[in-house]
Amino acid sequence: MKKSKYMKQFEADTGLEAIYHSAWGDEVSSVYLDALEAKATAYDRIMSGGKKTPKEWANFFGMYFCVDEDGDGTACEEEPYIDEDCDFWFPDAFGESITIPAKLIGFNGDWTTSLTLPDGWEESHA
């Protein structure tokens, strides 16, 4: 199995050999480690400060992301819809949702068109 940059860094820092064991085998392990590394990179980008786009938030959470009329954002497990009576996006009551304050979101468009899907969801959630 190819060693990740984290495994190489561990070896450089400690002088020990980094060995990864998995019940699923090296092929799945490598894919899993690549996914974790991508998530860690996204986390580093989010935590670096500054406003993030709806696409960056959607990719970070791996959820639908939308911005309401006040500029606050919501990451939703289930696809949200616009509540015509209240003028905001309404996430499915049974799915998980996370609210992000407007000061952390870089969005200046029309809130009614702010629904954003993570990369790769366009095909699978169409």
Coordinates of C-alpha atoms in Angstrom, one line a residue:
M1 CA 0.0 0.0 0.0
K2 CA 1.2 3.5 -0.8
K3 CA 2.0 5.5 2.3
S4 CA 0.0 8.7 2.9
K5 CA 1.8 12.0 3.6
Y6 CA 0.6 11.6 7.2
M7 CA 2.3 8.2 7.5
K8 CA 5.5 9.6 6.0
Q9 CA 5.4 12.6 8.4
F10 CA 4.9 10.2 11.3
E11 CA 7.9 8.2 10.3
A12 CA 10.0 11.4 9.9
D13 CA 8.9 12.7 13.3
T14 CA 9.3 9.5 15.2
G15 CA 11.8 7.3 13.4
L16 CA 9.2 4.5 13.6
E17 CA 7.6 2.7 10.7
A18 CA 4.0 3.5 10.0
I19 CA 2.0 0.4 9.3
Y20 CA -1.7 0.5 8.6
H21 CA -3.7 -2.7 9.1
S22 CA -7.3 -3.1 7.9
A23 CA -9.8 -5.9 7.9
W24 CA -10.9 -4.7 4.5
G25 CA -7.6 -5.0 2.8
D26 CA -5.1 -2.5 1.3
E27 CA -7.3 -1.4 -1.6
V28 CA -10.2 -0.2 0.6
S29 CA -7.8 1.1 3.2
S30 CA -6.1 3.3 0.6
V31 CA -9.4 4.7 -0.6
Y32 CA -10.5 5.3 3.0
L33 CA -7.3 7.1 3.8
D34 CA -7.6 9.2 0.7
A35 CA -11.2 10.2 1.7
L36 CA -10.0 11.1 5.2
E37 CA -7.1 13.2 3.7
A38 CA -9.6 15.0 1.5
K39 CA -11.8 15.7 4.5
A40 CA -8.8 16.9 6.5
T41 CA -7.8 19.3 3.7
A42 CA -11.4 20.7 3.6
Y43 CA -11.4 21.1 7.3
D44 CA -8.0 23.0 7.2
R45 CA -9.4 25.3 4.5
I46 CA -12.6 26.0 6.5
M47 CA -10.7 26.6 9.7
S48 CA -8.2 28.9 8.1
G49 CA -10.5 31.8 8.5
G50 CA -12.4 34.1 6.1
K51 CA -15.7 33.7 4.5
K52 CA -16.4 30.4 2.7
T53 CA -18.7 30.0 -0.3
P54 CA -21.8 27.8 -0.1
K55 CA -20.0 25.2 -2.3
E56 CA -17.1 25.0 0.2
W57 CA -19.6 24.6 3.1
A58 CA -21.6 21.9 1.1
N59 CA -18.4 20.0 0.4
F60 CA -17.2 20.3 4.0
F61 CA -20.4 19.0 5.5
G62 CA -21.2 16.6 2.7
M63 CA -24.8 18.0 2.8
Y64 CA -27.1 20.3 1.0
F65 CA -26.3 24.0 1.8
C66 CA -28.5 27.0 1.4
V67 CA -28.6 30.6 2.6
D68 CA -31.7 32.3 4.0
E69 CA -33.0 35.8 3.5
D70 CA -30.8 37.1 6.4
G71 CA -27.6 35.5 5.0
D72 CA -27.4 32.7 7.5
G73 CA -26.6 29.3 6.1
T74 CA -28.0 25.9 6.8
A75 CA -26.4 22.5 5.9
C76 CA -29.1 19.9 5.6
E77 CA -29.1 16.2 5.5
E78 CA -32.3 16.1 3.4
E79 CA -33.1 18.4 0.5
P80 CA -34.6 21.6 1.9
Y81 CA -37.5 23.5 0.3
I82 CA -38.6 27.1 0.3
D83 CA -41.4 27.8 2.8
E84 CA -43.5 30.3 0.9
D85 CA -45.2 31.6 4.1
C86 CA -42.0 32.4 5.9
D87 CA -39.6 33.2 3.1
F88 CA -36.8 30.9 4.1
W89 CA -35.4 27.4 3.3
F90 CA -37.0 24.7 5.4
P91 CA -34.9 21.6 6.0
D92 CA -36.7 18.2 6.5
A93 CA -37.7 18.1 10.1
F94 CA -36.3 14.5 10.5
G95 CA -32.9 15.1 8.9
E96 CA -29.9 16.6 10.6
S97 CA -29.2 20.3 10.0
I98 CA -26.4 22.7 11.0
T99 CA -26.7 26.5 11.0
I100 CA -23.8 28.7 10.0
P101 CA -23.9 32.5 10.8
A102 CA -23.9 34.9 7.9
K103 CA -20.5 36.4 8.9
L104 CA -18.8 33.1 7.9
I105 CA -20.5 32.8 4.5
G106 CA -19.3 34.5 1.3
F107 CA -22.5 34.8 -0.7
N108 CA -24.1 37.9 -2.3
G109 CA -26.7 36.3 -4.6
D110 CA -30.4 35.8 -4.4
W111 CA -31.1 33.6 -1.4
T112 CA -33.9 31.7 -3.3
T113 CA -31.3 30.3 -5.7
S114 CA -28.7 29.5 -3.0
L115 CA -29.3 25.7 -2.7
T116 CA -25.9 24.1 -3.3
L117 CA -25.0 20.5 -3.5
P118 CA -21.6 19.0 -2.7
D119 CA -19.3 18.0 -5.6
G120 CA -20.5 14.8 -7.3
W121 CA -24.1 15.1 -6.0
E122 CA -25.5 16.6 -9.2
E123 CA -25.5 13.2 -10.9
S124 CA -26.6 11.1 -7.9
H125 CA -29.2 13.5 -6.5
A126 CA -30.8 14.7 -9.7

